[in-house]
Amino acid sequence: MTDIIKKRIEEDIPGYYKQKRGMTQKETIIFNKKIIRLKKESERIKIELSDKTDIELNLELLLSDDYDDEYNTELDLDLLSDGCDDKYDIDPTITRKEFEEECEKRGIYEEFINKIKQVTQKKGYKRGNVQLVILNGGTCKMPRIREEVAKLFDIQTFSDKKFNPLNAVVKRAAYLAYLKQENRISPEVIYDIVPTPIGIELEGEKFEILIEDGETLPTKGITKRYYTTYDNQTTIQFNVYKGFGKYVNSPEMEYITTLHIDGIPNGKAGEQIIDFTIKVNQNGMMELSASVVGSDVKGDLIVSIDLSKESDEITKLIKHFQTFY
C-alpha cells in the first residue's frame, strides 16, 4: 500500500519520498516524518478497504507543512518537488482493486494460501473435513483472503462474526494466562511449538531438516541412519542448526550444538552405520543421541534451546507498534 500511495503522490510531486544525500538534520527530520505519516496512512487505507471498495487519501495529513514544532520546521513543497507548480492534481481515491492487484503482483495471496496448506497438510486436515474456521488478525478481514480460505476449505461462513478478529488472540491468551495463574487449567491445553526447523549439517554445508517448524512439543523422536564416509573413520560429529536456510552458512541459520561420537570400529567407507536420534521435550530441552549399529559405541547430549522469536524480529515488532500505536 505504501508503494501505491508513493506512486500516486510522486506523479505530481517527483522525488517527494526520495531521500537525498547530505541531508541536514532538519531535512532528515522532515523526511522521517513524511515516511511515518505515509505508513500510518497506508495502515488506515488497508483497514478501511476491507469494508469499502474505495477510500480517499488524507492529503492534508500527507502533505502537511507542520512537521516538527521542536525545530520550527516547515516543508517547502517547491524545493521537494524540484520546481513543480503549487497546484497539484493528485487523485485521492485508492480502490480495493488497486490494492488487490498489488498484492497479487507481489505473490502475497499465493504465499498466504500456501502457508495454510502447509500447516493443514502437516496436521492431516483435508478439504471437506473442516467444519469451522476462525479468522484472526487484520489480514483476515481482506475480502480476497476470505474468498481464498472459503475455496480452500469448501465453506462459506466463518466464526469471527461472533468476536472481534483483531483482538481475539490476545484476549484468549490473557484468559488462558489468568486460568493458569489460578491453577484452573491443565498444562496440556496450551501447546508450545517449534518456530524454526531444526536439523544437522551434511557434506557441503547442506542443511538437512529433521524437525519441521510448527511441530508441537514434545516432538516425536526422529531417527536417521548415516554411514562412515572414508576408510577407518573412528569419529563422527553431528552439528545441529536451526533456521530456514538450505545451507548452514546462510545468514538466517543459527548453530545450536555438536554431538561427538568417538571409537567407531575400523572399516571401509560406508561399512559402519550410525543411528542419530533427535527430539525436543515439553520443556524445550533438545535430546540428542547416536549409536554405532552392532557395537557398544554411543553418545548422548541434552541441551536447552531458545524457542522464542529472534531478537531482531522482536525489535521489528516493537518499532511497528511504536510507529502506529
Tab-separated table of C-alpha atoms in Angstrom:
chain	number	residue	atom	x	y	z
A	1	MET	CA	0.000	0.000	0.000
A	2	THR	CA	2.870	2.395	0.749
A	3	ASP	CA	4.139	1.928	-2.827
A	4	ILE	CA	0.689	2.698	-4.261
A	5	ILE	CA	0.439	5.935	-2.279
A	6	LYS	CA	4.039	6.942	-3.043
A	7	LYS	CA	3.432	6.452	-6.762
A	8	ARG	CA	0.205	8.473	-6.598
A	9	ILE	CA	1.905	11.390	-4.810
A	10	GLU	CA	5.068	11.372	-6.930
A	11	GLU	CA	3.126	11.519	-10.182
A	12	ASP	CA	2.566	15.183	-9.293
A	13	ILE	CA	5.439	15.776	-6.856
A	14	PRO	CA	8.501	13.945	-8.249
A	15	GLY	CA	11.037	12.962	-5.600
A	16	TYR	CA	8.707	13.725	-2.689
A	17	TYR	CA	9.671	10.489	-0.911
A	18	LYS	CA	13.249	10.319	-2.176
A	19	GLN	CA	15.967	10.560	0.443
A	20	LYS	CA	18.812	12.781	-0.724
A	21	ARG	CA	22.491	12.581	0.124
A	22	GLY	CA	23.969	15.095	2.522
A	23	MET	CA	20.652	15.991	4.148
A	24	THR	CA	20.784	18.417	7.064
A	25	GLN	CA	19.335	17.494	10.445
A	26	LYS	CA	16.156	19.438	9.677
A	27	GLU	CA	15.784	17.784	6.266
A	28	THR	CA	16.288	14.355	7.828
A	29	ILE	CA	13.579	15.076	10.406
A	30	ILE	CA	11.220	16.205	7.643
A	31	PHE	CA	11.930	13.079	5.605
A	32	ASN	CA	11.405	10.728	8.580
A	33	LYS	CA	8.136	12.462	9.475
A	34	LYS	CA	6.912	12.031	5.899
A	35	ILE	CA	7.672	8.305	5.984
A	36	ILE	CA	5.893	7.869	9.340
A	37	ARG	CA	2.810	9.669	8.023
A	38	LEU	CA	2.937	7.579	4.863
A	39	LYS	CA	2.994	4.348	6.900
A	40	LYS	CA	0.150	5.495	9.146
A	41	GLU	CA	-1.974	6.427	6.150
A	42	SER	CA	-1.145	3.108	4.458
A	43	GLU	CA	-2.293	1.217	7.537
A	44	ARG	CA	-5.561	3.171	7.657
A	45	ILE	CA	-6.256	2.616	3.954
A	46	LYS	CA	-5.609	-1.132	4.201
A	47	ILE	CA	-8.015	-1.476	7.125
A	48	GLU	CA	-10.811	0.580	5.559
A	49	LEU	CA	-10.567	-1.188	2.190
A	50	SER	CA	-11.646	-4.378	3.967
A	51	ASP	CA	-15.150	-2.905	4.242
A	52	LYS	CA	-15.178	-0.423	1.343
A	53	THR	CA	-14.448	-0.640	-2.372
A	54	ASP	CA	-12.589	2.673	-2.421
A	55	ILE	CA	-11.248	5.236	0.025
A	56	GLU	CA	-9.794	8.727	-0.232
A	57	LEU	CA	-6.271	9.611	0.821
A	58	ASN	CA	-5.859	12.118	3.615
A	59	LEU	CA	-3.792	14.524	1.508
A	60	GLU	CA	-3.915	17.145	4.249
A	61	LEU	CA	-2.031	14.738	6.508
A	62	LEU	CA	0.394	13.506	3.850
A	63	LEU	CA	1.305	16.974	2.519
A	64	SER	CA	1.121	18.934	5.758
A	65	ASP	CA	3.763	21.624	6.352
A	66	ASP	CA	3.624	21.179	10.133
A	67	TYR	CA	6.353	18.605	10.676
A	68	ASP	CA	8.051	19.327	13.964
A	69	ASP	CA	7.377	22.124	16.421
A	70	GLU	CA	10.649	21.493	18.274
A	71	TYR	CA	12.698	22.553	15.255
A	72	ASN	CA	10.076	25.000	13.957
A	73	THR	CA	10.466	23.306	10.591
A	74	GLU	CA	8.138	23.795	7.652
A	75	LEU	CA	8.123	21.801	4.444
A	76	ASP	CA	8.786	23.723	1.238
A	77	LEU	CA	6.885	21.720	-1.379
A	78	ASP	CA	8.543	23.665	-4.204
A	79	LEU	CA	12.005	22.529	-3.098
A	80	LEU	CA	10.994	18.899	-2.678
A	81	SER	CA	9.116	18.794	-5.972
A	82	ASP	CA	12.003	20.249	-7.958
A	83	GLY	CA	10.069	23.326	-9.001
A	84	CYS	CA	6.658	21.789	-9.679
A	85	ASP	CA	3.670	24.086	-9.765
A	86	ASP	CA	1.931	24.687	-6.434
A	87	LYS	CA	-1.349	23.332	-7.756
A	88	TYR	CA	-1.253	19.559	-7.524
A	89	ASP	CA	-3.829	17.431	-9.271
A	90	ILE	CA	-3.404	14.296	-7.148
A	91	ASP	CA	-6.117	11.659	-7.470
A	92	PRO	CA	-7.026	10.982	-3.816
A	93	THR	CA	-9.014	7.785	-4.442
A	94	ILE	CA	-7.468	4.376	-3.754
A	95	THR	CA	-9.586	1.387	-4.810
A	96	ARG	CA	-9.706	-2.118	-3.427
A	97	LYS	CA	-8.972	-3.369	-6.939
A	98	GLU	CA	-5.661	-1.462	-6.983
A	99	PHE	CA	-4.695	-2.908	-3.628
A	100	GLU	CA	-5.600	-6.473	-4.622
A	101	GLU	CA	-3.690	-6.177	-7.903
A	102	GLU	CA	-0.605	-5.019	-5.996
A	103	CYS	CA	-0.935	-7.940	-3.552
A	104	GLU	CA	-1.360	-10.326	-6.485
A	105	LYS	CA	1.730	-8.936	-8.197
A	106	ARG	CA	3.800	-9.434	-5.047
A	107	GLY	CA	2.554	-13.004	-4.559
A	108	ILE	CA	1.029	-12.226	-1.151
A	109	TYR	CA	-2.155	-14.253	-1.701
A	110	GLU	CA	-0.253	-17.246	-3.023
A	111	GLU	CA	2.174	-17.160	-0.094
A	112	PHE	CA	-0.703	-16.874	2.398
A	113	ILE	CA	-2.627	-19.843	0.976
A	114	ASN	CA	0.498	-21.990	0.582
A	115	LYS	CA	1.293	-21.453	4.263
A	116	ILE	CA	-2.215	-22.574	5.242
A	117	LYS	CA	-1.892	-25.646	3.011
A	118	GLN	CA	1.468	-26.468	4.580
A	119	VAL	CA	0.057	-26.322	8.119
A	120	THR	CA	-3.129	-28.266	7.326
A	121	GLN	CA	-1.239	-30.995	5.469
A	122	LYS	CA	1.084	-31.469	8.444
A	123	LYS	CA	-1.916	-31.936	10.728
A	124	GLY	CA	-3.738	-34.219	8.287
A	125	TYR	CA	-6.677	-31.892	7.602
A	126	LYS	CA	-8.436	-32.481	4.286
A	127	ARG	CA	-10.852	-30.449	2.183
A	128	GLY	CA	-14.404	-31.011	3.388
A	129	ASN	CA	-13.361	-32.301	6.825
A	130	VAL	CA	-13.025	-28.824	8.352
A	131	GLN	CA	-16.327	-27.574	9.759
A	132	LEU	CA	-15.244	-24.337	11.411
A	133	VAL	CA	-12.585	-21.751	10.529
A	134	ILE	CA	-11.652	-18.972	12.945
A	135	LEU	CA	-10.108	-15.977	11.212
A	136	ASN	CA	-7.904	-13.720	13.332
A	137	GLY	CA	-5.917	-10.591	12.586
A	138	GLY	CA	-6.318	-7.682	10.215
A	139	THR	CA	-5.227	-9.649	7.140
A	140	CYS	CA	-8.194	-11.980	7.543
A	141	LYS	CA	-10.599	-9.060	7.098
A	142	MET	CA	-9.477	-8.709	3.476
A	143	PRO	CA	-12.293	-9.967	1.187
A	144	ARG	CA	-9.877	-11.718	-1.189
A	145	ILE	CA	-8.280	-13.647	1.686
A	146	ARG	CA	-11.695	-14.732	2.936
A	147	GLU	CA	-12.632	-15.898	-0.565
A	148	GLU	CA	-9.443	-17.944	-0.916
A	149	VAL	CA	-9.886	-19.574	2.512
A	150	ALA	CA	-13.534	-20.366	1.723
A	151	LYS	CA	-12.495	-22.106	-1.512
A	152	LEU	CA	-9.667	-23.953	0.212
A	153	PHE	CA	-11.901	-25.482	2.903
A	154	ASP	CA	-15.150	-25.532	0.894
A	155	ILE	CA	-17.025	-23.418	3.449
A	156	GLN	CA	-18.955	-20.160	3.229
A	157	THR	CA	-19.166	-18.944	6.822
A	158	PHE	CA	-16.589	-18.090	9.455
A	159	SER	CA	-16.835	-17.886	13.219
A	160	ASP	CA	-15.307	-14.427	13.530
A	161	LYS	CA	-18.740	-12.794	13.307
A	162	LYS	CA	-19.127	-13.625	16.992
A	163	PHE	CA	-15.997	-11.800	18.099
A	164	ASN	CA	-13.524	-9.141	17.038
A	165	PRO	CA	-10.823	-10.838	14.900
A	166	LEU	CA	-8.382	-8.018	15.652
A	167	ASN	CA	-8.105	-8.804	19.363
A	168	ALA	CA	-9.405	-12.382	19.647
A	169	VAL	CA	-5.960	-13.953	20.031
A	170	VAL	CA	-4.711	-11.572	22.702
A	171	LYS	CA	-7.974	-11.851	24.667
A	172	ARG	CA	-7.783	-15.648	24.592
A	173	ALA	CA	-4.103	-15.571	25.606
A	174	ALA	CA	-4.908	-13.283	28.538
A	175	TYR	CA	-7.768	-15.564	29.594
A	176	LEU	CA	-5.565	-18.679	29.469
A	177	ALA	CA	-2.825	-16.867	31.416
A	178	TYR	CA	-5.379	-15.997	34.106
A	179	LEU	CA	-6.631	-19.598	34.324
A	180	LYS	CA	-3.076	-20.915	34.501
A	181	GLN	CA	-2.205	-18.484	37.299
A	182	GLU	CA	-5.266	-19.631	39.227
A	183	ASN	CA	-4.314	-23.293	38.627
A	184	ARG	CA	-7.619	-23.803	36.854
A	185	ILE	CA	-6.212	-25.116	33.603
A	186	SER	CA	-4.270	-28.219	32.625
A	187	PRO	CA	-0.815	-27.511	31.109
A	188	GLU	CA	-1.716	-29.830	28.231
A	189	VAL	CA	-4.285	-27.322	26.970
A	190	ILE	CA	-1.601	-24.878	25.812
A	191	TYR	CA	0.843	-26.219	23.250
A	192	ASP	CA	4.253	-24.764	22.514
A	193	ILE	CA	5.634	-25.283	19.032
A	194	VAL	CA	8.989	-25.371	17.294
A	195	PRO	CA	9.110	-21.998	15.469
A	196	THR	CA	12.011	-22.813	13.117
A	197	PRO	CA	13.219	-26.060	11.503
A	198	ILE	CA	15.943	-27.970	13.365
A	199	GLY	CA	18.425	-30.261	11.660
A	200	ILE	CA	22.046	-31.181	11.067
A	201	GLU	CA	24.873	-30.241	8.723
A	202	LEU	CA	25.616	-32.589	5.827
A	203	GLU	CA	28.555	-32.702	3.441
A	204	GLY	CA	28.971	-29.457	1.534
A	205	GLU	CA	27.455	-27.466	4.432
A	206	LYS	CA	23.966	-28.515	3.356
A	207	PHE	CA	21.198	-28.340	5.958
A	208	GLU	CA	19.019	-31.417	6.480
A	209	ILE	CA	15.798	-30.716	8.370
A	210	LEU	CA	14.898	-33.336	10.967
A	211	ILE	CA	12.262	-31.436	12.982
A	212	GLU	CA	9.912	-29.247	10.943
A	213	ASP	CA	8.745	-25.834	12.106
A	214	GLY	CA	5.257	-25.901	13.609
A	215	GLU	CA	5.753	-29.244	15.382
A	216	THR	CA	4.117	-29.247	18.811
A	217	LEU	CA	6.091	-30.078	21.947
A	218	PRO	CA	7.093	-32.669	22.838
A	219	THR	CA	8.168	-33.656	19.328
A	220	LYS	CA	8.423	-37.253	18.218
A	221	GLY	CA	11.888	-38.762	18.252
A	222	ILE	CA	13.310	-38.659	14.728
A	223	THR	CA	15.952	-41.277	13.904
A	224	LYS	CA	18.055	-41.116	10.730
A	225	ARG	CA	20.747	-43.539	9.620
A	226	TYR	CA	24.167	-42.320	8.465
A	227	TYR	CA	27.322	-44.067	7.259
A	228	THR	CA	31.053	-43.518	7.538
A	229	THR	CA	32.428	-41.577	4.570
A	230	TYR	CA	36.043	-42.801	4.463
A	231	ASP	CA	38.084	-45.881	5.387
A	232	ASN	CA	38.900	-46.461	9.074
A	233	GLN	CA	36.821	-43.490	10.214
A	234	THR	CA	36.805	-43.599	14.024
A	235	THR	CA	34.924	-40.407	14.866
A	236	ILE	CA	31.861	-38.539	13.654
A	237	GLN	CA	30.173	-35.335	14.716
A	238	PHE	CA	26.632	-34.091	14.247
A	239	ASN	CA	26.445	-30.294	14.039
A	240	VAL	CA	22.925	-29.149	14.898
A	241	TYR	CA	21.426	-25.926	13.497
A	242	LYS	CA	18.067	-24.194	13.301
A	243	GLY	CA	16.722	-21.902	10.603
A	244	PHE	CA	15.085	-21.740	7.190
A	245	GLY	CA	18.212	-21.770	5.019
A	246	LYS	CA	19.315	-24.532	2.658
A	247	TYR	CA	22.921	-24.242	3.843
A	248	VAL	CA	24.208	-23.903	7.406
A	249	ASN	CA	26.348	-20.900	6.467
A	250	SER	CA	23.285	-18.899	5.405
A	251	PRO	CA	22.756	-15.654	7.389
A	252	GLU	CA	19.399	-16.845	8.763
A	253	MET	CA	20.873	-20.043	10.235
A	254	GLU	CA	21.854	-20.411	13.902
A	255	TYR	CA	24.251	-23.002	15.310
A	256	ILE	CA	22.946	-24.876	18.376
A	257	THR	CA	25.400	-27.598	19.420
A	258	THR	CA	27.510	-30.585	18.323
A	259	LEU	CA	27.284	-34.249	19.334
A	260	HIS	CA	30.641	-36.072	19.050
A	261	ILE	CA	30.938	-39.855	18.736
A	262	ASP	CA	34.386	-41.442	19.135
A	263	GLY	CA	35.579	-45.046	18.989
A	264	ILE	CA	33.896	-46.164	15.777
A	265	PRO	CA	35.369	-49.579	14.806
A	266	ASN	CA	37.709	-49.577	11.803
A	267	GLY	CA	36.207	-50.495	8.472
A	268	LYS	CA	35.787	-49.443	4.876
A	269	ALA	CA	33.868	-46.303	3.933
A	270	GLY	CA	30.133	-46.883	4.291
A	271	GLU	CA	30.617	-50.064	6.305
A	272	GLN	CA	29.869	-48.638	9.746
A	273	ILE	CA	26.303	-47.466	10.410
A	274	ILE	CA	25.393	-44.714	12.877
A	275	ASP	CA	21.815	-44.101	14.028
A	276	PHE	CA	21.203	-40.497	15.073
A	277	THR	CA	18.095	-39.511	17.072
A	278	ILE	CA	16.790	-36.041	17.901
A	279	LYS	CA	13.726	-34.740	19.741
A	280	VAL	CA	12.604	-31.741	21.799
A	281	ASN	CA	10.771	-32.382	25.068
A	282	GLN	CA	7.899	-30.437	26.644
A	283	ASN	CA	10.322	-28.119	28.475
A	284	GLY	CA	12.172	-27.094	25.323
A	285	MET	CA	15.194	-29.305	26.025
A	286	MET	CA	16.685	-30.911	22.931
A	287	GLU	CA	17.736	-34.537	23.379
A	288	LEU	CA	20.370	-35.965	21.020
A	289	SER	CA	21.711	-39.490	20.847
A	290	ALA	CA	23.753	-41.563	18.415
A	291	SER	CA	24.907	-45.165	18.372
A	292	VAL	CA	27.058	-47.293	16.090
A	293	VAL	CA	24.990	-50.259	14.941
A	294	GLY	CA	26.422	-53.602	16.073
A	295	SER	CA	28.701	-52.114	18.745
A	296	ASP	CA	28.599	-50.562	22.207
A	297	VAL	CA	29.743	-47.169	20.909
A	298	LYS	CA	27.165	-44.491	21.613
A	299	GLY	CA	26.738	-40.978	22.917
A	300	ASP	CA	24.020	-38.605	24.013
A	301	LEU	CA	23.555	-34.940	24.801
A	302	ILE	CA	20.797	-32.772	26.274
A	303	VAL	CA	20.834	-29.033	25.606
A	304	SER	CA	18.429	-26.157	26.174
A	305	ILE	CA	17.338	-24.333	23.033
A	306	ASP	CA	15.646	-20.961	22.659
A	307	LEU	CA	12.222	-21.444	21.052
A	308	SER	CA	11.242	-17.778	21.318
A	309	LYS	CA	11.240	-15.262	18.488
A	310	GLU	CA	14.587	-13.933	17.358
A	311	SER	CA	15.670	-10.658	18.975
A	312	ASP	CA	15.723	-8.785	15.654
A	313	GLU	CA	12.166	-9.931	14.927
A	314	ILE	CA	11.043	-8.697	18.351
A	315	THR	CA	12.754	-5.356	17.680
A	316	LYS	CA	10.848	-5.025	14.389
A	317	LEU	CA	7.546	-5.716	16.160
A	318	ILE	CA	8.286	-3.122	18.847
A	319	LYS	CA	9.160	-0.488	16.221
A	320	HIS	CA	5.968	-1.304	14.321
A	321	PHE	CA	3.741	-0.744	17.344
A	322	GLN	CA	5.646	2.379	18.366
A	323	THR	CA	5.028	3.804	14.892
A	324	PHE	CA	1.315	3.085	14.628
A	325	TYR	CA	0.092	2.896	18.211
